[in-house]
PDB file of C-alpha atoms in Angstrom:
ATOM      1  CA  MET A   1      56.799  68.029 -14.753  1.00 61.00           C
ATOM      2  CA  THR A   2      53.777  68.267 -17.737  1.00 86.00           C
ATOM      3  CA  ILE A   3      50.153  69.788 -16.263  1.00 95.00           C
ATOM      4  CA  ALA A   4      47.897  66.969 -16.788  1.00 97.00           C
ATOM      5  CA  ILE A   5      44.467  67.540 -17.885  1.00 98.00           C
ATOM      6  CA  ASN A   6      41.696  65.738 -17.418  1.00 98.00           C
ATOM      7  CA  ALA A   7      38.664  67.267 -19.919  1.00 98.00           C
ATOM      8  CA  ILE A   8      35.154  67.059 -18.609  1.00 97.00           C
ATOM      9  CA  THR A   9      33.863  67.138 -21.947  1.00 97.00           C
ATOM     10  CA  PRO A  10      36.245  67.494 -25.227  1.00 97.00           C
ATOM     11  CA  ASP A  11      35.971  70.841 -25.122  1.00 97.00           C
ATOM     12  CA  PHE A  12      33.851  72.101 -21.804  1.00 98.00           C
ATOM     13  CA  VAL A  13      35.533  72.447 -18.327  1.00 98.00           C
ATOM     14  CA  ALA A  14      38.666  70.732 -17.641  1.00 98.00           C
ATOM     15  CA  GLU A  15      40.645  69.799 -14.457  1.00 98.00           C
ATOM     16  CA  ILE A  16      44.230  70.292 -14.038  1.00 98.00           C
ATOM     17  CA  TYR A  17      46.404  68.490 -12.279  1.00 97.00           C
ATOM     18  CA  ASP A  18      50.346  68.705 -11.214  1.00 97.00           C
ATOM     19  CA  VAL A  19      50.350  72.243 -11.451  1.00 97.00           C
ATOM     20  CA  ASP A  20      51.094  74.571  -8.252  1.00 97.00           C
ATOM     21  CA  LEU A  21      50.055  77.719  -9.225  1.00 98.00           C
ATOM     22  CA  ALA A  22      52.139  79.407  -6.482  1.00 97.00           C
ATOM     23  CA  GLN A  23      54.944  78.564  -8.272  1.00 95.00           C
ATOM     24  CA  LEU A  24      54.301  78.434 -12.464  1.00 95.00           C
ATOM     25  CA  SER A  25      57.010  78.009 -14.637  1.00 95.00           C
ATOM     26  CA  ALA A  26      56.813  79.533 -17.744  1.00 96.00           C
ATOM     27  CA  GLU A  27      56.359  75.979 -20.056  1.00 96.00           C
ATOM     28  CA  ASP A  28      53.135  75.169 -17.834  1.00 97.00           C
ATOM     29  CA  LEU A  29      51.542  78.655 -17.858  1.00 97.00           C
ATOM     30  CA  HIS A  30      51.613  78.484 -21.376  1.00 97.00           C
ATOM     31  CA  ALA A  31      50.078  74.832 -21.452  1.00 97.00           C
ATOM     32  CA  VAL A  32      47.363  76.163 -18.847  1.00 98.00           C
ATOM     33  CA  LYS A  33      46.104  79.090 -21.056  1.00 98.00           C
ATOM     34  CA  GLN A  34      46.169  76.835 -23.965  1.00 98.00           C
ATOM     35  CA  ALA A  35      43.777  74.940 -22.348  1.00 98.00           C
ATOM     36  CA  PHE A  36      41.744  78.151 -20.863  1.00 98.00           C
ATOM     37  CA  TRP A  37      41.156  79.237 -24.577  1.00 98.00           C
ATOM     38  CA  LYS A  38      40.014  75.563 -25.611  1.00 98.00           C
ATOM     39  CA  TYR A  39      38.055  74.200 -22.237  1.00 98.00           C
ATOM     40  CA  SER A  40      36.623  77.864 -21.052  1.00 98.00           C
ATOM     41  CA  VAL A  41      36.538  76.478 -17.759  1.00 99.00           C
ATOM     42  CA  LEU A  42      39.634  74.936 -15.716  1.00 98.00           C
ATOM     43  CA  ILE A  43      39.215  73.303 -11.983  1.00 98.00           C
ATOM     44  CA  PHE A  44      42.714  73.314 -10.035  1.00 98.00           C
ATOM     45  CA  PRO A  45      42.227  71.290  -7.231  1.00 98.00           C
ATOM     46  CA  GLU A  46      44.204  71.098  -3.730  1.00 98.00           C
ATOM     47  CA  GLN A  47      45.640  74.884  -4.486  1.00 98.00           C
ATOM     48  CA  LYS A  48      47.426  76.528  -1.359  1.00 97.00           C
ATOM     49  CA  LEU A  49      47.409  79.944  -2.361  1.00 98.00           C
ATOM     50  CA  THR A  50      47.624  82.979  -0.344  1.00 97.00           C
ATOM     51  CA  PRO A  51      45.995  85.981  -1.320  1.00 96.00           C
ATOM     52  CA  GLN A  52      49.128  87.464  -3.410  1.00 96.00           C
ATOM     53  CA  GLN A  53      49.663  84.250  -5.198  1.00 98.00           C
ATOM     54  CA  HIS A  54      45.887  84.064  -5.939  1.00 98.00           C
ATOM     55  CA  VAL A  55      46.331  87.606  -7.393  1.00 97.00           C
ATOM     56  CA  ALA A  56      49.594  86.980  -9.168  1.00 98.00           C
ATOM     57  CA  PHE A  57      48.273  84.364 -11.214  1.00 98.00           C
ATOM     58  CA  ALA A  58      44.684  85.890 -12.248  1.00 98.00           C
ATOM     59  CA  GLN A  59      47.658  88.793 -13.449  1.00 98.00           C
ATOM     60  CA  GLN A  60      48.785  86.330 -16.186  1.00 98.00           C
ATOM     61  CA  PHE A  61      45.631  86.892 -17.615  1.00 98.00           C
ATOM     62  CA  GLY A  62      45.666  90.901 -17.991  1.00 98.00           C
ATOM     63  CA  PRO A  63      44.692  93.530 -15.156  1.00 97.00           C
ATOM     64  CA  ILE A  64      42.859  92.717 -12.202  1.00 97.00           C
ATOM     65  CA  GLU A  65      39.189  94.610 -11.947  1.00 94.00           C
ATOM     66  CA  MET A  66      39.581  96.337  -8.484  1.00 89.00           C
ATOM     67  CA  ASP A  67      36.108  98.671  -8.259  1.00 82.00           C
ATOM     68  CA  ARG A  68      33.136  97.059  -6.593  1.00 77.00           C
ATOM     69  CA  VAL A  69      29.385  97.498  -7.000  1.00 79.00           C
ATOM     70  CA  LEU A  70      28.127  98.683  -3.557  1.00 75.00           C
ATOM     71  CA  ALA A  71      29.469 101.736  -2.457  1.00 63.00           C
ATOM     72  CA  ALA A  72      30.664  99.890   1.675  1.00 54.00           C
ATOM     73  CA  GLU A  73      32.028  97.168  -0.472  1.00 50.00           C
ATOM     74  CA  ASN A  74      35.061  99.600  -1.519  1.00 45.00           C
ATOM     75  CA  ALA A  75      36.239  99.314   2.003  1.00 44.00           C
ATOM     76  CA  ASP A  76      35.205  96.156   3.165  1.00 55.00           C
ATOM     77  CA  PRO A  77      38.231  94.960   5.566  1.00 58.00           C
ATOM     78  CA  ARG A  78      37.829  91.300   4.734  1.00 75.00           C
ATOM     79  CA  LEU A  79      39.494  90.997   1.293  1.00 82.00           C
ATOM     80  CA  GLY A  80      41.491  93.742  -0.262  1.00 79.00           C
ATOM     81  CA  HIS A  81      40.280  95.884  -3.376  1.00 83.00           C
ATOM     82  CA  GLU A  82      41.760  93.174  -5.673  1.00 92.00           C
ATOM     83  CA  PHE A  83      38.795  90.429  -4.567  1.00 93.00           C
ATOM     84  CA  ALA A  84      35.163  89.987  -4.440  1.00 92.00           C
ATOM     85  CA  ASP A  85      33.752  88.765  -1.477  1.00 93.00           C
ATOM     86  CA  ILE A  86      32.115  85.267  -2.611  1.00 95.00           C
ATOM     87  CA  SER A  87      30.883  84.687   1.188  1.00 96.00           C
ATOM     88  CA  ASN A  88      27.727  85.036   3.606  1.00 96.00           C
ATOM     89  CA  LEU A  89      30.365  86.984   5.700  1.00 94.00           C
ATOM     90  CA  ASN A  90      30.034  90.397   7.041  1.00 90.00           C
ATOM     91  CA  ARG A  91      32.696  93.025   7.984  1.00 86.00           C
ATOM     92  CA  GLU A  92      33.162  91.064  11.495  1.00 88.00           C
ATOM     93  CA  GLY A  93      33.767  87.509   9.846  1.00 90.00           C
ATOM     94  CA  LYS A  94      30.224  86.142  11.183  1.00 94.00           C
ATOM     95  CA  ILE A  95      27.512  84.835   9.257  1.00 97.00           C
ATOM     96  CA  TRP A  96      25.148  88.412   7.883  1.00 95.00           C
ATOM     97  CA  ASP A  97      21.902  89.316   9.266  1.00 95.00           C
ATOM     98  CA  LYS A  98      18.861  87.775   7.723  1.00 96.00           C
ATOM     99  CA  ALA A  99      17.953  91.345   6.149  1.00 93.00           C
ATOM    100  CA  SER A 100      21.456  92.299   5.216  1.00 92.00           C
ATOM    101  CA  ARG A 101      22.169  94.705   2.326  1.00 90.00           C
ATOM    102  CA  GLN A 102      24.687  92.461   1.244  1.00 89.00           C
ATOM    103  CA  ARG A 103      23.017  89.187   1.575  1.00 94.00           C
ATOM    104  CA  LEU A 104      19.699  90.830  -0.684  1.00 93.00           C
ATOM    105  CA  TYR A 105      22.467  92.043  -3.052  1.00 93.00           C
ATOM    106  CA  LYS A 106      24.181  88.643  -3.728  1.00 94.00           C
ATOM    107  CA  GLU A 107      20.665  87.163  -4.189  1.00 96.00           C
ATOM    108  CA  GLY A 108      21.482  88.101  -7.953  1.00 96.00           C
ATOM    109  CA  ASN A 109      24.601  85.766  -7.616  1.00 96.00           C
ATOM    110  CA  LYS A 110      22.023  83.144  -8.276  1.00 98.00           C
ATOM    111  CA  LEU A 111      21.024  83.873 -11.538  1.00 98.00           C
ATOM    112  CA  TRP A 112      22.474  82.628 -14.730  1.00 98.00           C
ATOM    113  CA  HIS A 113      25.032  85.626 -15.514  1.00 98.00           C
ATOM    114  CA  THR A 114      28.526  86.662 -16.291  1.00 98.00           C
ATOM    115  CA  ASP A 115      30.454  88.909 -14.089  1.00 97.00           C
ATOM    116  CA  SER A 116      31.087  92.594 -15.234  1.00 96.00           C
ATOM    117  CA  SER A 117      29.354  92.335 -18.178  1.00 98.00           C
ATOM    118  CA  PHE A 118      27.345  95.142 -16.660  1.00 97.00           C
ATOM    119  CA  LYS A 119      30.582  97.232 -17.050  1.00 96.00           C
ATOM    120  CA  TYR A 120      31.651  98.844 -20.084  1.00 96.00           C
ATOM    121  CA  LYS A 121      34.932  97.232 -20.525  1.00 97.00           C
ATOM    122  CA  PRO A 122      33.342  93.460 -19.637  1.00 98.00           C
ATOM    123  CA  GLY A 123      34.902  90.372 -17.764  1.00 98.00           C
ATOM    124  CA  LEU A 124      37.461  88.622 -19.396  1.00 98.00           C
ATOM    125  CA  CYS A 125      37.728  86.361 -17.014  1.00 98.00           C
ATOM    126  CA  SER A 126      37.470  85.449 -13.553  1.00 98.00           C
ATOM    127  CA  LEU A 127      39.108  82.914 -10.926  1.00 98.00           C
ATOM    128  CA  LEU A 128      37.537  81.670  -7.621  1.00 98.00           C
ATOM    129  CA  TYR A 129      39.162  80.221  -4.394  1.00 98.00           C
ATOM    130  CA  SER A 130      37.284  78.139  -1.928  1.00 98.00           C
ATOM    131  CA  THR A 131      38.264  78.255   1.691  1.00 97.00           C
ATOM    132  CA  LYS A 132      35.330  77.312   3.447  1.00 98.00           C
ATOM    133  CA  ILE A 133      32.520  74.873   2.142  1.00 98.00           C
ATOM    134  CA  VAL A 134      29.056  73.745   3.019  1.00 98.00           C
ATOM    135  CA  PRO A 135      27.992  70.325   3.245  1.00 97.00           C
ATOM    136  CA  ILE A 136      24.686  70.716   1.302  1.00 97.00           C
ATOM    137  CA  GLY A 137      24.197  72.942  -1.898  1.00 98.00           C
ATOM    138  CA  GLY A 138      26.718  75.600  -2.980  1.00 98.00           C
ATOM    139  CA  HIS A 139      27.320  74.813  -6.648  1.00 98.00           C
ATOM    140  CA  THR A 140      28.049  76.762  -8.964  1.00 98.00           C
ATOM    141  CA  GLU A 141      26.760  75.907 -12.553  1.00 98.00           C
ATOM    142  CA  PHE A 142      28.492  76.932 -15.670  1.00 99.00           C
ATOM    143  CA  ALA A 143      26.633  77.166 -18.972  1.00 99.00           C
ATOM    144  CA  ASP A 144      28.604  77.063 -22.543  1.00 98.00           C
ATOM    145  CA  GLN A 145      27.324  79.460 -24.898  1.00 99.00           C
ATOM    146  CA  ARG A 146      29.817  78.243 -27.869  1.00 98.00           C
ATOM    147  CA  ALA A 147      27.977  75.192 -27.646  1.00 98.00           C
ATOM    148  CA  ALA A 148      24.576  76.955 -27.379  1.00 98.00           C
ATOM    149  CA  TYR A 149      25.126  79.213 -30.618  1.00 98.00           C
ATOM    150  CA  ASP A 150      26.479  76.677 -32.652  1.00 98.00           C
ATOM    151  CA  ALA A 151      23.153  74.407 -32.013  1.00 98.00           C
ATOM    152  CA  LEU A 152      21.049  77.582 -32.592  1.00 98.00           C
ATOM    153  CA  SER A 153      18.951  77.527 -36.169  1.00 98.00           C
ATOM    154  CA  PRO A 154      20.092  79.458 -38.817  1.00 98.00           C
ATOM    155  CA  ALA A 155      17.350  81.689 -38.919  1.00 98.00           C
ATOM    156  CA  MET A 156      18.606  82.408 -35.328  1.00 98.00           C
ATOM    157  CA  LYS A 157      21.953  83.179 -35.864  1.00 98.00           C
ATOM    158  CA  GLN A 158      20.805  85.582 -38.474  1.00 98.00           C
ATOM    159  CA  LYS A 159      18.740  87.544 -36.576  1.00 98.00           C
ATOM    160  CA  LEU A 160      20.993  87.755 -33.875  1.00 98.00           C
ATOM    161  CA  ASP A 161      23.720  89.095 -35.705  1.00 97.00           C
ATOM    162  CA  GLY A 162      24.818  92.386 -34.918  1.00 96.00           C
ATOM    163  CA  LEU A 163      22.169  92.758 -32.201  1.00 98.00           C
ATOM    164  CA  ILE A 164      22.816  94.955 -29.246  1.00 98.00           C
ATOM    165  CA  ALA A 165      21.840  94.182 -25.603  1.00 98.00           C
ATOM    166  CA  MET A 166      21.934  97.088 -22.842  1.00 98.00           C
ATOM    167  CA  HIS A 167      23.226  95.525 -19.961  1.00 98.00           C
ATOM    168  CA  ALA A 168      22.982  97.035 -16.243  1.00 96.00           C
ATOM    169  CA  ILE A 169      23.393  95.585 -12.780  1.00 95.00           C
ATOM    170  CA  GLU A 170      20.146  97.454 -11.981  1.00 93.00           C
ATOM    171  CA  TYR A 171      18.500  95.153 -14.385  1.00 95.00           C
ATOM    172  CA  SER A 172      19.476  91.614 -12.711  1.00 96.00           C
ATOM    173  CA  ARG A 173      19.126  93.176  -9.235  1.00 95.00           C
ATOM    174  CA  LYS A 174      15.960  94.297 -10.156  1.00 94.00           C
ATOM    175  CA  ARG A 175      15.056  90.316 -11.438  1.00 96.00           C
ATOM    176  CA  THR A 176      15.547  89.640  -7.684  1.00 95.00           C
ATOM    177  CA  GLY A 177      13.505  92.255  -5.789  1.00 93.00           C
ATOM    178  CA  PHE A 178      16.603  94.636  -4.781  1.00 91.00           C
ATOM    179  CA  MET A 179      15.736  97.888  -5.525  1.00 86.00           C
ATOM    180  CA  GLU A 180      18.270  99.584  -2.938  1.00 81.00           C
ATOM    181  CA  PHE A 181      21.120 100.944  -5.286  1.00 84.00           C
ATOM    182  CA  GLU A 182      22.201 104.259  -3.621  1.00 83.00           C
ATOM    183  CA  GLN A 183      22.421 107.583  -5.963  1.00 82.00           C
ATOM    184  CA  SER A 184      26.248 106.990  -6.439  1.00 81.00           C
ATOM    185  CA  GLU A 185      25.974 103.742  -7.331  1.00 81.00           C
ATOM    186  CA  ALA A 186      23.374 103.934  -9.886  1.00 76.00           C
ATOM    187  CA  GLN A 187      25.344 106.741 -11.707  1.00 81.00           C
ATOM    188  CA  ARG A 188      28.862 104.666 -11.769  1.00 83.00           C
ATOM    189  CA  LEU A 189      26.834 102.070 -13.417  1.00 86.00           C
ATOM    190  CA  PRO A 190      24.398 102.859 -16.339  1.00 93.00           C
ATOM    191  CA  PRO A 191      23.344 100.360 -18.555  1.00 95.00           C
ATOM    192  CA  VAL A 192      26.061  99.986 -21.277  1.00 97.00           C
ATOM    193  CA  PRO A 193      26.055  98.111 -24.813  1.00 98.00           C
ATOM    194  CA  GLN A 194      27.568  94.568 -25.572  1.00 98.00           C
ATOM    195  CA  LEU A 195      26.826  92.350 -28.546  1.00 98.00           C
ATOM    196  CA  LEU A 196      24.398  89.333 -28.377  1.00 98.00           C
ATOM    197  CA  VAL A 197      27.014  87.395 -30.154  1.00 98.00           C
ATOM    198  CA  ARG A 198      30.461  87.528 -30.129  1.00 98.00           C
ATOM    199  CA  THR A 199      33.615  85.787 -31.463  1.00 98.00           C
ATOM    200  CA  ILE A 200      36.250  84.516 -29.127  1.00 98.00           C
ATOM    201  CA  PRO A 201      39.936  85.509 -30.289  1.00 97.00           C
ATOM    202  CA  GLU A 202      42.058  82.738 -29.440  1.00 97.00           C
ATOM    203  CA  SER A 203      39.544  80.173 -30.519  1.00 96.00           C
ATOM    204  CA  GLY A 204      38.016  81.649 -33.762  1.00 97.00           C
ATOM    205  CA  ARG A 205      34.529  80.144 -32.085  1.00 98.00           C
ATOM    206  CA  LYS A 206      31.360  82.052 -32.137  1.00 98.00           C
ATOM    207  CA  SER A 207      29.110  82.592 -28.970  1.00 98.00           C
ATOM    208  CA  LEU A 208      25.951  84.050 -27.565  1.00 98.00           C
ATOM    209  CA  ASP A 209      26.722  86.634 -24.964  1.00 98.00           C
ATOM    210  CA  ILE A 210      23.543  86.745 -22.904  1.00 98.00           C
ATOM    211  CA  ALA A 211      23.450  87.065 -18.955  1.00 98.00           C
ATOM    212  CA  SER A 212      20.471  88.262 -17.002  1.00 98.00           C
ATOM    213  CA  HIS A 213      22.305  92.133 -16.907  1.00 98.00           C
ATOM    214  CA  ILE A 214      20.396  92.380 -19.974  1.00 98.00           C
ATOM    215  CA  GLY A 215      17.299  94.804 -19.768  1.00 98.00           C
ATOM    216  CA  ALA A 216      17.038  96.271 -23.210  1.00 98.00           C
ATOM    217  CA  ILE A 217      17.918  95.195 -26.903  1.00 98.00           C
ATOM    218  CA  LYS A 218      18.704  97.825 -29.065  1.00 97.00           C
ATOM    219  CA  GLY A 219      15.332  98.628 -32.303  1.00 96.00           C
ATOM    220  CA  MET A 220      12.775  96.534 -30.201  1.00 97.00           C
ATOM    221  CA  GLY A 221      10.557  96.788 -27.473  1.00 98.00           C
ATOM    222  CA  ALA A 222      10.643  96.218 -24.181  1.00 98.00           C
ATOM    223  CA  ALA A 223       8.525  92.944 -24.334  1.00 98.00           C
ATOM    224  CA  GLU A 224       9.995  91.501 -27.420  1.00 98.00           C
ATOM    225  CA  ALA A 225      13.600  92.151 -26.141  1.00 98.00           C
ATOM    226  CA  GLU A 226      12.579  90.440 -22.599  1.00 98.00           C
ATOM    227  CA  ALA A 227      11.290  87.288 -24.593  1.00 98.00           C
ATOM    228  CA  LEU A 228      14.105  87.063 -27.144  1.00 98.00           C
ATOM    229  CA  PHE A 229      16.376  86.708 -23.879  1.00 98.00           C
ATOM    230  CA  GLN A 230      14.007  84.513 -21.970  1.00 98.00           C
ATOM    231  CA  GLN A 231      13.980  82.293 -25.013  1.00 98.00           C
ATOM    232  CA  LEU A 232      17.352  82.088 -25.326  1.00 98.00           C
ATOM    233  CA  LEU A 233      18.481  81.499 -21.089  1.00 98.00           C
ATOM    234  CA  ALA A 234      15.829  78.389 -22.500  1.00 98.00           C
ATOM    235  CA  HIS A 235      18.484  77.335 -24.710  1.00 98.00           C
ATOM    236  CA  VAL A 236      21.654  78.006 -23.309  1.00 98.00           C
ATOM    237  CA  ILE A 237      20.653  76.138 -19.774  1.00 98.00           C
ATOM    238  CA  GLN A 238      19.757  73.353 -21.524  1.00 98.00           C
ATOM    239  CA  ARG A 239      21.054  69.733 -19.668  1.00 98.00           C
ATOM    240  CA  GLN A 240      23.749  69.078 -22.761  1.00 98.00           C
ATOM    241  CA  PHE A 241      25.311  72.452 -22.139  1.00 98.00           C
ATOM    242  CA  VAL A 242      25.642  72.759 -18.690  1.00 98.00           C
ATOM    243  CA  PHE A 243      28.409  71.724 -15.742  1.00 98.00           C
ATOM    244  CA  THR A 244      27.627  71.690 -12.052  1.00 98.00           C
ATOM    245  CA  HIS A 245      30.628  71.976  -9.688  1.00 98.00           C
ATOM    246  CA  ARG A 246      30.630  70.718  -6.412  1.00 98.00           C
ATOM    247  CA  TRP A 247      33.089  72.780  -4.161  1.00 98.00           C
ATOM    248  CA  ARG A 248      36.355  71.008  -2.318  1.00 98.00           C
ATOM    249  CA  VAL A 249      38.540  72.907   0.170  1.00 98.00           C
ATOM    250  CA  ASN A 250      41.193  74.790  -1.791  1.00 98.00           C
ATOM    251  CA  ASP A 251      39.473  74.412  -5.401  1.00 98.00           C
ATOM    252  CA  LEU A 252      40.517  77.335  -7.532  1.00 98.00           C
ATOM    253  CA  VAL A 253      38.099  77.517 -10.435  1.00 99.00           C
ATOM    254  CA  MET A 254      38.266  79.967 -13.333  1.00 99.00           C
ATOM    255  CA  TRP A 255      35.732  80.626 -16.307  1.00 99.00           C
ATOM    256  CA  ASP A 256      35.776  82.775 -19.181  1.00 98.00           C
ATOM    257  CA  ASN A 257      33.333  85.460 -19.104  1.00 98.00           C
ATOM    258  CA  ARG A 258      33.345  85.963 -22.927  1.00 98.00           C
ATOM    259  CA  CYS A 259      31.563  82.406 -23.197  1.00 98.00           C
ATOM    260  CA  THR A 260      30.067  81.061 -20.014  1.00 98.00           C
ATOM    261  CA  LEU A 261      27.330  81.740 -17.822  1.00 98.00           C
ATOM    262  CA  HIS A 262      27.724  80.581 -14.309  1.00 98.00           C
ATOM    263  CA  ARG A 263      25.235  80.957 -11.312  1.00 98.00           C
ATOM    264  CA  GLY A 264      25.460  79.494  -7.838  1.00 98.00           C
ATOM    265  CA  THR A 265      23.231  77.348  -6.106  1.00 98.00           C
ATOM    266  CA  ASP A 266      21.241  77.837  -3.086  1.00 97.00           C
ATOM    267  CA  PHE A 267      22.529  76.852   0.576  1.00 98.00           C
ATOM    268  CA  ASP A 268      21.452  77.304   4.303  1.00 98.00           C
ATOM    269  CA  ASP A 269      23.410  80.609   4.366  1.00 98.00           C
ATOM    270  CA  MET A 270      21.910  81.489   8.022  1.00 98.00           C
ATOM    271  CA  ARG A 271      23.811  78.491   9.072  1.00 98.00           C
ATOM    272  CA  PHE A 272      26.655  77.544   7.447  1.00 98.00           C
ATOM    273  CA  VAL A 273      29.402  79.324   6.511  1.00 98.00           C
ATOM    274  CA  ARG A 274      31.051  79.243   2.423  1.00 98.00           C
ATOM    275  CA  ASP A 275      33.924  81.945   2.120  1.00 97.00           C
ATOM    276  CA  MET A 276      35.436  81.962  -1.007  1.00 97.00           C
ATOM    277  CA  ARG A 277      37.400  85.082  -2.882  1.00 97.00           C
ATOM    278  CA  ARG A 278      37.131  85.955  -6.085  1.00 97.00           C
ATOM    279  CA  ALA A 279      39.637  87.865  -8.643  1.00 97.00           C
ATOM    280  CA  THR A 280      38.201  89.176 -12.122  1.00 97.00           C
ATOM    281  CA  VAL A 281      40.267  90.300 -15.087  1.00 98.00           C
ATOM    282  CA  GLY A 282      38.881  92.928 -17.778  1.00 98.00           C
ATOM    283  CA  ASP A 283      38.502  92.444 -20.973  1.00 98.00           C
ATOM    284  CA  VAL A 284      40.112  94.127 -23.438  1.00 97.00           C
ATOM    285  CA  ALA A 285      37.761  96.586 -24.568  1.00 97.00           C
ATOM    286  CA  ASN A 286      34.125  96.803 -24.862  1.00 97.00           C
ATOM    287  CA  THR A 287      32.830  93.986 -27.259  1.00 98.00           C
ATOM    288  CA  CYS A 288      31.183  96.146 -29.587  1.00 97.00           C
ATOM    289  CA  GLU A 289      34.488  97.597 -30.090  1.00 97.00           C
ATOM    290  CA  GLN A 290      35.878  94.555 -30.963  1.00 97.00           C
ATOM    291  CA  ALA A 291      34.114  93.550 -33.293  1.00 97.00           C
ATOM    292  CA  GLY A 292      34.381  96.929 -34.706  1.00 96.00           C
ATOM    293  CA  VAL A 293      30.680  98.069 -34.367  1.00 95.00           C
ATOM    294  CA  ALA A 294      29.642 101.045 -34.115  1.00 91.00           C
ATOM    295  CA  VAL A 295      28.500 101.927 -30.061  1.00 86.00           C
ATOM    296  CA  PRO A 296      25.314 103.227 -29.465  1.00 74.00           C
ATOM    297  CA  ALA A 297      24.773 106.821 -27.927  1.00 71.00           C
TER     298      ALA A 297
END
């Protein structure tokens, strides 16, 4: 049976039906990839996936990121190295303490961001699977950075052409007041350069590439860089560019980190359990390298 595509808008976000990601034919995989390059966010309802099947599907798009930011996360017994733990649970599977380090760190997930833009080789796509959802809140919002770029003025497009931003996980976490990085964590993830505007190879479309991980822009003072970032962010998250996903159990949602922003919305994380696992596929190279732009020292 050919997959069914229910597009939310003509070229941003689609639900995919009549497909079982646990046993995907070559024909259906090709159709899924074509849909992904077009819509950038795909929602697969009612998927019954083991962790191994989740990883196997993600690997169809490239190598899985295995490293984690927080040192303690590298030995997390709840999930394998292939997954980021998108939950409010501790290592024993119980709701975390209010002052836990994980909880404070994950406050950054409520900021508009892309996964792994703070790594030299950023994230290509992320695949998030829900096993337990909350009754109120806990949604995920997505913003289309391609459409946002298209809507910029010619003068702004010219201004942004070739600009390089510096991304770091410390930059985004400082925005939420998290200052508790261990020395080994900070050394492992120093600031990295990424272009402010990139071209998506599969579609040829230009896209903004901003995220709350940005803390500096080459050639600008700190105040000017922050003002430009805030101006671009306010532009990207206008209502016409944003979609809100309200989770159901056994949803798998995948998004293109190269051209979308996302954030998690608030919920009562001391009362309700929200349990999800995310696999992230790494991009082929740094954004500057992909565009043939000299990487700053």
